[in-house]
Amino acid sequence: MSRDPSLNGMIYFEAVARHGKVARASEELNVSASAVSQQIKLLEEMLGVALFKRHKRQLSLTLEGERLFMASSSAFGILKNARRVISRKRDSHQLIVKVIPSFAVRWLGPRLHSFITQYPEWDLRIDATPDPTNFEREVVDFDIRYGPSDWPGLYCLPVLHDYILPMCSPEYRDYLQGLNGTMEEKLQQTRLIDSVKAMLQWEAWLARLHFSRNADVPAIRFDRSSMAIQQAVNGVGVVLESTTLAVEELLSGKLVPAYSEVGAIKIPAYWVVSPSQHQSRKLYQLFTNWLLEEAEAHQIVTLDTLTKLGVQVIEDQVIDELLNPH
């Protein structure tokens, strides 16, 4: 009487086939390499066929191994989907959101008490991470992402336009105004602070004005907007950044527009991103409705602040030119 393969054997086989190495599979499964090898050997003996071709540094699948790998991958995928559905039903009062870190700290975090006060019965989990969700593998309701809305196969709900402006401390602006020469000549003496993950970079902004960057002035680069903004507040230099993230500093006077000659560039920046079927969840709808209300109120404050500071808003027609310079 023939026996069916053990579940452990199939799990070990699928991991080895996916990685092509026993060592990597053992790391993923948190077992010894010898245990993995033993399970593969038992599986091959039970099936009566070789599943792998043994090479010096790596394994490759035989024809029978490829057939089994395709079947096992499909089966484990079905099991994972079932687990997600069961988990979702079990945690139907929980909302899980991934948010880019600087937006989470500077914009979303200070406002969350409003949502929690309105809906105290719901469980809310916020993961601040720059890594987008793999919705096929992770149990996450939606991401709040920053970018140009090019995420194929996902529903993208616009939340906030952003206004990108060169900003600095009042003291640093006094230094700039004390320099002789044209704006371009002053820029050559300016320390520029880079946010390396921002959509609009200094190079594109300067190119639109037909200016070049002075390579002799040391650059300062940060992978978090919040850090770049703080250094501008500290008087280190001029940051080209989001007024959405820096509106409190603009309101308090800790930051000011660095140059009166240029305006704020309007770009579509922040999005709720998810598989379309996630929209049917009640808590998804409650949270996104609240989020849009907060965003609308914030937009009014931002535009009013820019107007009071004498900053002109440059509308959407320049976006492609700036984000995709030739």
mmCIF file of C-alpha atoms in Angstrom:
data_model
loop_
_atom_site.group_PDB
_atom_site.id
_atom_site.type_symbol
_atom_site.label_atom_id
_atom_site.label_comp_id
_atom_site.label_asym_id
_atom_site.label_seq_id
_atom_site.Cartn_x
_atom_site.Cartn_y
_atom_site.Cartn_z
ATOM 1 C CA MET A 1 0.000 0.000 0.000
ATOM 2 C CA SER A 2 1.488 3.321 -1.068
ATOM 3 C CA ARG A 3 1.940 6.138 1.403
ATOM 4 C CA ASP A 4 1.315 9.834 0.788
ATOM 5 C CA PRO A 5 4.216 12.267 1.301
ATOM 6 C CA SER A 6 4.433 13.731 4.789
ATOM 7 C CA LEU A 7 3.527 17.398 5.216
ATOM 8 C CA ASN A 8 6.954 18.076 6.735
ATOM 9 C CA GLY A 9 8.650 16.473 3.771
ATOM 10 C CA MET A 10 6.666 18.632 1.347
ATOM 11 C CA ILE A 11 7.407 21.802 3.331
ATOM 12 C CA TYR A 12 11.126 21.039 3.332
ATOM 13 C CA PHE A 13 11.076 20.103 -0.352
ATOM 14 C CA GLU A 14 9.286 23.318 -1.384
ATOM 15 C CA ALA A 15 11.779 25.469 0.551
ATOM 16 C CA VAL A 16 14.827 23.718 -0.955
ATOM 17 C CA ALA A 17 13.354 23.893 -4.468
ATOM 18 C CA ARG A 18 12.637 27.602 -4.077
ATOM 19 C CA HIS A 19 16.084 28.499 -2.730
ATOM 20 C CA GLY A 20 18.144 25.952 -4.654
ATOM 21 C CA LYS A 21 20.224 25.319 -1.538
ATOM 22 C CA VAL A 22 19.715 23.202 1.564
ATOM 23 C CA ALA A 23 21.477 25.777 3.770
ATOM 24 C CA ARG A 24 19.118 28.607 2.844
ATOM 25 C CA ALA A 25 16.076 26.378 3.286
ATOM 26 C CA SER A 26 17.298 25.310 6.729
ATOM 27 C CA GLU A 27 17.732 28.969 7.744
ATOM 28 C CA GLU A 28 14.194 29.792 6.628
ATOM 29 C CA LEU A 29 12.730 26.759 8.411
ATOM 30 C CA ASN A 30 14.929 27.228 11.496
ATOM 31 C CA VAL A 31 16.131 23.616 11.461
ATOM 32 C CA SER A 32 19.490 22.001 10.789
ATOM 33 C CA ALA A 33 20.704 21.375 7.254
ATOM 34 C CA SER A 34 21.016 17.668 8.050
ATOM 35 C CA ALA A 35 17.341 17.531 9.056
ATOM 36 C CA VAL A 36 16.367 19.082 5.727
ATOM 37 C CA SER A 37 18.582 16.677 3.783
ATOM 38 C CA GLN A 38 17.097 13.710 5.655
ATOM 39 C CA GLN A 39 13.538 14.787 4.830
ATOM 40 C CA ILE A 40 14.422 15.179 1.141
ATOM 41 C CA LYS A 41 16.054 11.739 1.112
ATOM 42 C CA LEU A 42 12.984 10.131 2.721
ATOM 43 C CA LEU A 43 10.683 11.883 0.248
ATOM 44 C CA GLU A 44 12.719 10.689 -2.739
ATOM 45 C CA GLU A 45 12.792 7.137 -1.374
ATOM 46 C CA MET A 46 9.048 7.146 -0.798
ATOM 47 C CA LEU A 47 8.303 8.474 -4.302
ATOM 48 C CA GLY A 48 10.916 6.286 -5.919
ATOM 49 C CA VAL A 49 12.389 9.131 -8.005
ATOM 50 C CA ALA A 50 15.188 11.681 -7.721
ATOM 51 C CA LEU A 51 13.786 15.180 -7.176
ATOM 52 C CA PHE A 52 17.086 17.075 -7.412
ATOM 53 C CA LYS A 53 20.237 17.025 -9.466
ATOM 54 C CA ARG A 54 23.179 17.473 -7.102
ATOM 55 C CA HIS A 55 25.785 20.013 -8.220
ATOM 56 C CA LYS A 56 28.864 21.194 -6.354
ATOM 57 C CA ARG A 57 27.371 24.419 -4.958
ATOM 58 C CA GLN A 58 23.677 24.197 -5.752
ATOM 59 C CA LEU A 59 20.745 21.896 -6.430
ATOM 60 C CA SER A 60 18.543 21.919 -9.513
ATOM 61 C CA LEU A 61 15.215 20.194 -10.015
ATOM 62 C CA THR A 62 14.723 17.088 -12.122
ATOM 63 C CA LEU A 63 11.650 16.896 -14.356
ATOM 64 C CA GLU A 64 9.790 15.050 -11.591
ATOM 65 C CA GLY A 65 11.006 17.618 -9.086
ATOM 66 C CA GLU A 66 9.700 20.485 -11.224
ATOM 67 C CA ARG A 67 6.275 18.859 -11.424
ATOM 68 C CA LEU A 68 6.154 18.365 -7.667
ATOM 69 C CA PHE A 69 7.397 21.912 -7.023
ATOM 70 C CA MET A 70 4.660 23.444 -9.204
ATOM 71 C CA ALA A 71 1.998 21.401 -7.427
ATOM 72 C CA SER A 72 3.354 22.082 -3.929
ATOM 73 C CA SER A 73 3.759 25.833 -4.553
ATOM 74 C CA SER A 74 0.156 26.035 -5.728
ATOM 75 C CA ALA A 75 -1.081 24.027 -2.750
ATOM 76 C CA PHE A 76 0.844 26.109 -0.205
ATOM 77 C CA GLY A 77 -0.455 29.274 -1.883
ATOM 78 C CA ILE A 78 -4.031 28.055 -1.402
ATOM 79 C CA LEU A 79 -3.288 27.284 2.250
ATOM 80 C CA LYS A 80 -1.798 30.754 2.806
ATOM 81 C CA ASN A 81 -4.847 32.417 1.264
ATOM 82 C CA ALA A 82 -7.128 30.345 3.484
ATOM 83 C CA ARG A 83 -5.090 31.350 6.530
ATOM 84 C CA ARG A 84 -5.423 35.017 5.592
ATOM 85 C CA VAL A 85 -9.196 34.716 5.240
ATOM 86 C CA ILE A 86 -9.513 32.907 8.574
ATOM 87 C CA SER A 87 -7.182 35.415 10.232
ATOM 88 C CA ARG A 88 -9.180 38.306 8.790
ATOM 89 C CA LYS A 89 -12.438 36.893 10.173
ATOM 90 C CA ARG A 90 -10.820 36.313 13.543
ATOM 91 C CA ASP A 91 -9.431 39.866 13.617
ATOM 92 C CA SER A 92 -12.430 41.572 12.019
ATOM 93 C CA HIS A 93 -12.121 44.438 14.529
ATOM 94 C CA GLN A 94 -8.498 45.119 13.616
ATOM 95 C CA LEU A 95 -7.121 47.473 10.981
ATOM 96 C CA ILE A 96 -3.495 47.094 9.891
ATOM 97 C CA VAL A 97 -1.880 49.963 8.003
ATOM 98 C CA LYS A 98 1.643 50.451 6.674
ATOM 99 C CA VAL A 99 2.835 54.057 6.485
ATOM 100 C CA ILE A 100 6.067 55.638 5.281
ATOM 101 C CA PRO A 101 8.041 56.680 8.404
ATOM 102 C CA SER A 102 8.281 60.474 8.078
ATOM 103 C CA PHE A 103 4.584 60.797 7.191
ATOM 104 C CA ALA A 104 3.712 58.536 10.125
ATOM 105 C CA VAL A 105 5.734 60.582 12.614
ATOM 106 C CA ARG A 106 5.081 64.102 11.340
ATOM 107 C CA TRP A 107 1.557 63.951 9.930
ATOM 108 C CA LEU A 108 -0.436 60.842 10.822
ATOM 109 C CA GLY A 109 0.774 60.269 14.375
ATOM 110 C CA PRO A 110 -0.259 63.668 15.789
ATOM 111 C CA ARG A 111 -3.772 63.221 14.336
ATOM 112 C CA LEU A 112 -4.503 59.611 15.283
ATOM 113 C CA HIS A 113 -5.979 60.509 18.662
ATOM 114 C CA SER A 114 -8.949 61.974 16.772
ATOM 115 C CA PHE A 115 -9.737 58.648 15.089
ATOM 116 C CA ILE A 116 -9.119 56.636 18.264
ATOM 117 C CA THR A 117 -11.446 58.937 20.221
ATOM 118 C CA GLN A 118 -14.205 58.569 17.609
ATOM 119 C CA TYR A 119 -13.844 54.782 17.321
ATOM 120 C CA PRO A 120 -12.436 53.442 20.615
ATOM 121 C CA GLU A 121 -13.823 49.926 20.001
ATOM 122 C CA TRP A 122 -11.516 49.217 17.033
ATOM 123 C CA ASP A 123 -8.023 47.736 17.180
ATOM 124 C CA LEU A 124 -5.538 49.753 15.150
ATOM 125 C CA ARG A 125 -2.017 48.733 14.170
ATOM 126 C CA ILE A 126 0.299 51.168 12.379
ATOM 127 C CA ASP A 127 3.589 49.917 10.925
ATOM 128 C CA ALA A 128 5.955 52.766 10.009
ATOM 129 C CA THR A 129 8.180 51.352 7.270
ATOM 130 C CA PRO A 130 9.477 52.451 3.859
ATOM 131 C CA ASP A 131 8.842 48.963 2.443
ATOM 132 C CA PRO A 132 5.603 48.549 0.464
ATOM 133 C CA THR A 133 3.309 45.671 1.352
ATOM 134 C CA ASN A 134 3.299 42.460 -0.644
ATOM 135 C CA PHE A 135 -0.459 41.975 -0.409
ATOM 136 C CA GLU A 136 -0.130 38.399 -1.681
ATOM 137 C CA ARG A 137 1.880 37.412 1.393
ATOM 138 C CA GLU A 138 1.150 39.948 4.145
ATOM 139 C CA VAL A 139 -2.013 40.590 6.139
ATOM 140 C CA VAL A 140 -2.248 44.373 5.736
ATOM 141 C CA ASP A 141 -5.377 46.387 4.918
ATOM 142 C CA PHE A 142 -3.650 49.184 3.050
ATOM 143 C CA ASP A 143 -0.496 51.250 2.688
ATOM 144 C CA ILE A 144 -0.150 55.004 2.788
ATOM 145 C CA ARG A 145 2.490 55.528 0.114
ATOM 146 C CA TYR A 146 4.382 58.467 -1.316
ATOM 147 C CA GLY A 147 4.966 58.586 -5.041
ATOM 148 C CA PRO A 148 3.529 59.042 -8.527
ATOM 149 C CA SER A 149 0.766 56.377 -8.265
ATOM 150 C CA ASP A 150 2.363 53.730 -10.466
ATOM 151 C CA TRP A 151 1.412 50.562 -8.570
ATOM 152 C CA PRO A 152 -0.161 48.231 -11.161
ATOM 153 C CA GLY A 153 -2.993 45.978 -10.062
ATOM 154 C CA LEU A 154 -3.732 47.958 -6.894
ATOM 155 C CA TYR A 155 -6.423 50.494 -6.058
ATOM 156 C CA CYS A 156 -4.916 53.944 -5.436
ATOM 157 C CA LEU A 157 -6.924 56.582 -3.569
ATOM 158 C CA PRO A 158 -5.388 60.095 -3.628
ATOM 159 C CA VAL A 159 -5.108 61.529 -0.124
ATOM 160 C CA LEU A 160 -2.916 64.633 -0.304
ATOM 161 C CA HIS A 161 -1.258 66.865 -2.829
ATOM 162 C CA ASP A 162 2.066 68.140 -1.638
ATOM 163 C CA TYR A 163 3.838 71.448 -2.138
ATOM 164 C CA ILE A 164 7.614 71.212 -2.442
ATOM 165 C CA LEU A 165 9.550 74.292 -1.390
ATOM 166 C CA PRO A 166 13.170 75.237 -0.616
ATOM 167 C CA MET A 167 13.171 76.045 3.117
ATOM 168 C CA CYS A 168 15.698 77.068 5.747
ATOM 169 C CA SER A 169 15.942 78.659 9.171
ATOM 170 C CA PRO A 170 15.447 82.449 9.450
ATOM 171 C CA GLU A 171 19.129 82.775 10.373
ATOM 172 C CA TYR A 172 20.255 80.897 7.287
ATOM 173 C CA ARG A 173 18.006 83.052 5.100
ATOM 174 C CA ASP A 174 19.659 86.133 6.590
ATOM 175 C CA TYR A 175 22.989 84.625 5.542
ATOM 176 C CA LEU A 176 21.686 84.048 1.993
ATOM 177 C CA GLN A 177 20.320 87.573 1.736
ATOM 178 C CA GLY A 178 23.694 88.929 2.813
ATOM 179 C CA LEU A 179 25.431 87.282 -0.135
ATOM 180 C CA ASN A 180 26.187 89.320 -3.236
ATOM 181 C CA GLY A 181 25.133 88.292 -6.728
ATOM 182 C CA THR A 182 22.213 86.694 -8.527
ATOM 183 C CA MET A 183 20.103 83.869 -7.162
ATOM 184 C CA GLU A 184 22.200 81.394 -9.151
ATOM 185 C CA GLU A 185 25.401 82.808 -7.684
ATOM 186 C CA LYS A 186 23.933 82.609 -4.178
ATOM 187 C CA LEU A 187 22.908 78.999 -4.780
ATOM 188 C CA GLN A 188 26.507 78.182 -5.628
ATOM 189 C CA GLN A 189 27.399 79.153 -2.050
ATOM 190 C CA THR A 190 24.452 77.373 -0.427
ATOM 191 C CA ARG A 191 24.668 74.073 1.418
ATOM 192 C CA LEU A 192 21.845 71.951 -0.006
ATOM 193 C CA ILE A 193 20.236 69.277 2.171
ATOM 194 C CA ASP A 194 19.028 66.217 0.240
ATOM 195 C CA SER A 195 16.127 63.914 1.038
ATOM 196 C CA VAL A 196 17.240 60.972 -1.055
ATOM 197 C CA LYS A 197 13.796 59.313 -1.252
ATOM 198 C CA ALA A 198 11.880 62.455 -2.187
ATOM 199 C CA MET A 199 10.186 62.496 -5.598
ATOM 200 C CA LEU A 200 11.563 65.941 -6.405
ATOM 201 C CA GLN A 201 15.341 66.148 -6.048
ATOM 202 C CA TRP A 202 17.611 69.184 -6.110
ATOM 203 C CA GLU A 203 19.082 68.169 -9.482
ATOM 204 C CA ALA A 204 15.684 68.310 -11.216
ATOM 205 C CA TRP A 205 14.716 71.527 -9.429
ATOM 206 C CA LEU A 206 17.983 73.243 -10.394
ATOM 207 C CA ALA A 207 17.815 71.962 -13.978
ATOM 208 C CA ARG A 208 14.421 73.599 -14.493
ATOM 209 C CA LEU A 209 16.006 76.952 -13.641
ATOM 210 C CA HIS A 210 19.020 76.101 -15.838
ATOM 211 C CA PHE A 211 21.231 76.163 -12.751
ATOM 212 C CA SER A 212 23.913 73.662 -11.817
ATOM 213 C CA ARG A 213 24.988 72.385 -8.437
ATOM 214 C CA ASN A 214 28.323 73.456 -6.981
ATOM 215 C CA ALA A 215 30.201 70.204 -6.415
ATOM 216 C CA ASP A 216 32.694 72.002 -4.164
ATOM 217 C CA VAL A 217 30.049 72.594 -1.477
ATOM 218 C CA PRO A 218 29.732 69.413 0.644
ATOM 219 C CA ALA A 219 26.383 67.647 0.339
ATOM 220 C CA ILE A 220 24.303 66.400 3.260
ATOM 221 C CA ARG A 221 21.956 63.496 2.490
ATOM 222 C CA PHE A 222 19.274 61.814 4.590
ATOM 223 C CA ASP A 223 16.984 58.890 3.839
ATOM 224 C CA ARG A 224 14.269 60.331 6.105
ATOM 225 C CA SER A 225 12.494 63.598 5.374
ATOM 226 C CA SER A 226 12.063 64.249 9.090
ATOM 227 C CA MET A 227 15.854 64.259 9.561
ATOM 228 C CA ALA A 228 16.412 66.550 6.573
ATOM 229 C CA ILE A 229 13.793 69.004 7.830
ATOM 230 C CA GLN A 230 15.304 69.044 11.323
ATOM 231 C CA GLN A 231 18.742 69.906 9.961
ATOM 232 C CA ALA A 232 17.242 72.834 8.071
ATOM 233 C CA VAL A 233 15.643 74.001 11.339
ATOM 234 C CA ASN A 234 19.091 73.712 12.937
ATOM 235 C CA GLY A 235 20.494 76.153 10.374
ATOM 236 C CA VAL A 236 22.642 73.673 8.462
ATOM 237 C CA GLY A 237 21.433 74.676 4.989
ATOM 238 C CA VAL A 238 18.468 74.695 2.599
ATOM 239 C CA VAL A 239 16.171 71.685 2.253
ATOM 240 C CA LEU A 240 13.918 71.012 -0.752
ATOM 241 C CA GLU A 241 11.080 69.322 1.034
ATOM 242 C CA SER A 242 7.423 68.672 1.662
ATOM 243 C CA THR A 243 5.445 71.519 3.204
ATOM 244 C CA THR A 244 2.990 68.816 4.310
ATOM 245 C CA LEU A 245 5.670 67.462 6.615
ATOM 246 C CA ALA A 246 7.107 70.867 7.551
ATOM 247 C CA VAL A 247 3.918 72.913 7.980
ATOM 248 C CA GLU A 248 4.301 73.165 11.774
ATOM 249 C CA GLU A 249 7.807 74.599 11.362
ATOM 250 C CA LEU A 250 6.519 77.073 8.760
ATOM 251 C CA LEU A 251 3.651 78.117 11.040
ATOM 252 C CA SER A 252 5.971 78.593 14.026
ATOM 253 C CA GLY A 253 8.602 80.467 12.007
ATOM 254 C CA LYS A 254 11.296 77.855 12.595
ATOM 255 C CA LEU A 255 11.444 77.459 8.805
ATOM 256 C CA VAL A 256 10.939 80.099 6.126
ATOM 257 C CA PRO A 257 11.008 80.095 2.310
ATOM 258 C CA ALA A 258 14.669 80.259 1.327
ATOM 259 C CA TYR A 259 14.169 82.250 -1.888
ATOM 260 C CA SER A 260 11.436 84.770 -2.639
ATOM 261 C CA GLU A 261 11.985 84.293 -6.383
ATOM 262 C CA VAL A 262 10.608 80.726 -6.547
ATOM 263 C CA GLY A 263 7.297 79.095 -5.731
ATOM 264 C CA ALA A 264 6.125 75.810 -4.246
ATOM 265 C CA ILE A 265 5.753 72.936 -6.709
ATOM 266 C CA LYS A 266 2.414 71.115 -6.429
ATOM 267 C CA ILE A 267 2.618 67.337 -6.865
ATOM 268 C CA PRO A 268 0.194 64.445 -6.171
ATOM 269 C CA ALA A 269 2.103 62.706 -3.418
ATOM 270 C CA TYR A 270 0.258 60.632 -0.809
ATOM 271 C CA TRP A 271 -2.008 57.685 -1.601
ATOM 272 C CA VAL A 272 -3.973 54.930 0.080
ATOM 273 C CA VAL A 273 -2.929 51.771 -1.789
ATOM 274 C CA SER A 274 -4.617 48.371 -1.472
ATOM 275 C CA PRO A 275 -6.205 45.505 -3.375
ATOM 276 C CA SER A 276 -9.647 46.677 -4.508
ATOM 277 C CA GLN A 277 -11.476 44.026 -2.452
ATOM 278 C CA HIS A 278 -10.180 45.523 0.809
ATOM 279 C CA GLN A 279 -12.424 48.554 0.305
ATOM 280 C CA SER A 280 -15.479 46.541 1.391
ATOM 281 C CA ARG A 281 -14.306 46.357 5.016
ATOM 282 C CA LYS A 282 -16.204 48.703 7.322
ATOM 283 C CA LEU A 283 -13.101 49.772 9.236
ATOM 284 C CA TYR A 284 -11.266 50.474 5.965
ATOM 285 C CA GLN A 285 -14.093 52.825 4.977
ATOM 286 C CA LEU A 286 -14.218 54.516 8.382
ATOM 287 C CA PHE A 287 -10.477 55.111 8.469
ATOM 288 C CA THR A 288 -10.122 56.345 4.881
ATOM 289 C CA ASN A 289 -13.110 58.699 5.281
ATOM 290 C CA TRP A 290 -11.529 60.105 8.431
ATOM 291 C CA LEU A 291 -8.156 60.331 6.669
ATOM 292 C CA LEU A 292 -9.623 62.306 3.755
ATOM 293 C CA GLU A 293 -11.337 64.732 6.143
ATOM 294 C CA GLU A 294 -8.063 65.331 7.979
ATOM 295 C CA ALA A 295 -6.234 65.749 4.671
ATOM 296 C CA GLU A 296 -8.742 68.316 3.415
ATOM 297 C CA ALA A 297 -8.409 70.365 6.604
ATOM 298 C CA HIS A 298 -4.629 70.149 6.391
ATOM 299 C CA GLN A 299 -4.646 71.238 2.748
ATOM 300 C CA ILE A 300 -6.514 74.419 3.687
ATOM 301 C CA VAL A 301 -3.995 75.205 6.436
ATOM 302 C CA THR A 302 -1.031 74.560 4.129
ATOM 303 C CA LEU A 303 -2.317 76.769 1.312
ATOM 304 C CA ASP A 304 -3.227 79.525 3.768
ATOM 305 C CA THR A 305 0.273 79.335 5.276
ATOM 306 C CA LEU A 306 1.952 79.552 1.866
ATOM 307 C CA THR A 307 -0.225 82.533 0.928
ATOM 308 C CA LYS A 308 0.697 84.383 4.133
ATOM 309 C CA LEU A 309 4.373 83.702 3.434
ATOM 310 C CA GLY A 310 4.004 85.137 -0.057
ATOM 311 C CA VAL A 311 4.739 81.822 -1.771
ATOM 312 C CA GLN A 312 3.216 81.232 -5.188
ATOM 313 C CA VAL A 313 1.956 77.713 -5.950
ATOM 314 C CA ILE A 314 3.173 76.299 -9.258
ATOM 315 C CA GLU A 315 0.472 74.006 -10.625
ATOM 316 C CA ASP A 316 0.554 70.542 -12.121
ATOM 317 C CA GLN A 317 1.711 71.378 -15.641
ATOM 318 C CA VAL A 318 5.354 71.396 -14.546
ATOM 319 C CA ILE A 319 5.249 68.030 -12.764
ATOM 320 C CA ASP A 320 6.365 65.893 -15.699
ATOM 321 C CA GLU A 321 9.148 68.322 -16.519
ATOM 322 C CA LEU A 322 10.459 68.197 -12.962
ATOM 323 C CA LEU A 323 9.997 64.531 -12.181
ATOM 324 C CA ASN A 324 11.193 63.321 -15.584
ATOM 325 C CA PRO A 325 13.898 65.775 -16.680
ATOM 326 C CA HIS A 326 15.396 65.223 -20.145
#
